[in-house]
Amino acid sequence: VGDPGKLSSLARKSDSKTEALVRWVKENLFAAGKLRDDERLIIFTEYKETLFFLEQRLLEEGFDRNTLRLLYGGMDLDKFEAVKSEFEDPTAAVRLLLATDAASEGINMQESCRWIVHYDIPWSPSKLQQRNGRVSRHGQVRDVSVHYFRCDEEEDMNFLFYVAQKVEQVRQDLGSVERIFDAAIQRHFKGEKTPVQQISSLVDAEIDRSPEKTELGQATAADLADLTRRARELLEGTESRLRISPQALMEILRTAIAVEGQGSLEEITGRPGFYRLKPPPRWEGLARQTLTVGSGFNKMELVFDSALVEEEVGGRRVLRMKKHQILLRLGHPIMRQAMATLCRQLHDPTAHDPINRWSLAALHRTGFDALLVFYYTVTAINELREPLHDEVCSRVFRIVGERLEPVGHDFEQGVLGSEFHSVKSPGRRDDWVKALRGRWFSHRGGLESFLKDQETSLRSILQARADAARKRETEAASESYEYRIKELQDRSREQEIEKLARQLVREQAEVERYALLPDVREEIRVRQERLNEQMELLRQDVERTRELLTGEQDQRLKVVLPKRFQLREVRVLPLALTYLVPATAEDLQ
């Protein structure tokens, strides 16, 4: 801005539109003369000159350069990102954002803001929708308010105000009617006025004919509460069954780092549950891609427990992470890398700090002297050399001298569902390790026999399951191909052609309906030509599709499915084992 003094002078002479904006801002963003902590506002304008003008005017009304920020095209990229991050941060001082359309795409502000004012209304309906979408999107928990200016003495302003209202009304179907808005706006500003009632009728009629129109209904509060409850129960049940917990996730990552031999995962001092990662050298590229905040990945805070980054908003618990925080779940690339490291170590134990295949733990339970929990993998490979089945299994044995005896099902489930504790006493731990090592060779022989028996019994069980699955898949595939071929025989493509022909008739009628909108008439003429081309292509496509379907059916039913569901081999391999001994009071502390 070349002359700030000139802008200040203009600001003092601002018009009634600006004064109306100032009054609204003071009524809604201020309480007892001070800025509110719980509200923020975005004011959009198309022009940078207007942006700077409004900045000068609002700086005279209780704002400063910390509480009022600007976003516009041509800003320094780092400054642009800094302002955007500030406005998205609920702890930042900023309360009002003045923005051009540079801020109308790719920026999400629904967590900190629910108010938008359009100081001027853009000619493009899609641009208007993009602006509103900054706050009216998934994650917004409050009612959104969007404000426009209108003036009885300004015909252009009133016309655009009407368009904005109509765009908001039909926002779910905007794609099918945007051309009508565009044509009407262009005609209006060329001096060729179109009555707003006619525009409204054309828009409503187009939406009624739109093939995408669907009635989804609206869920009640009770329905949403029930769906939320069921989703949470499903999540908690799955996590319990698979033993997924924040502690387990943290230990997976920490163990994988230990196997890599370098790197660390350290809890942040004074902030339980928040960690910082120093990745192993092999992971640094991945860490830069997925964990970078600011100038590096060493500033990112890792969280495994979602409860630590949830807040109560509007009576609901919602996730509210800072820009420098990330919730790590099993699907995150870093966790997938950690699991890949552990899986590789199971089959190639040559790492700097290899995984121990066996461990000693204490169990707080009665009715046993010592137990062995044996973990093993079952992998079924088909004739296509694909893994048809892959599973980690576990079995609990009671240690009876040199022998291993399987325990009953109920007792086994109780053991597997219990927490395993460390044996705290070094002396007691050493005594147990010495005793169990002396019996290991006998136990090893028993486990090898168990694996051979499992391989034999599981092969027949898994082949029976594969046969049943092949039957279901074959029946479903046969039905699908028969239906698709029958579609061709029953003139399905011809019906499409007839549908296109009927559409051509409607398009011809629309030519007359849109007599006042030449641009739309030309668009319809082009669409008519394309419809004729489509009809010819569909006719040519019928025979070719029938031939392809018949060949594909033979290949899938006679070659692919038989090989996919025929077992080539079943591999049952040892994974790990844990010796369990009775827990003492010291172990439970």
Coordinates of C-alpha atoms in Angstrom, one line a residue, residues 107-111 113-115 130-138 140 144:
I107 CA -8.3 -23.7 4.0
N108 CA -10.4 -25.3 6.8
M109 CA -11.6 -22.9 9.5
Q110 CA -14.7 -24.8 10.8
E111 CA -13.1 -25.5 14.2
C113 CA -15.2 -19.8 13.2
R114 CA -18.9 -19.9 12.3
W115 CA -19.5 -16.4 10.9
Q130 CA -16.2 -22.1 -1.9
R131 CA -16.1 -19.1 0.5
N132 CA -18.9 -20.5 2.6
G133 CA -17.3 -23.9 2.6
R134 CA -14.4 -22.6 4.7
V135 CA -16.6 -22.9 7.8
S136 CA -19.7 -24.8 6.7
R137 CA -18.0 -28.3 6.4
H138 CA -17.5 -31.5 8.3
Q140 CA -18.3 -27.7 12.4
V144 CA -23.1 -21.3 10.7

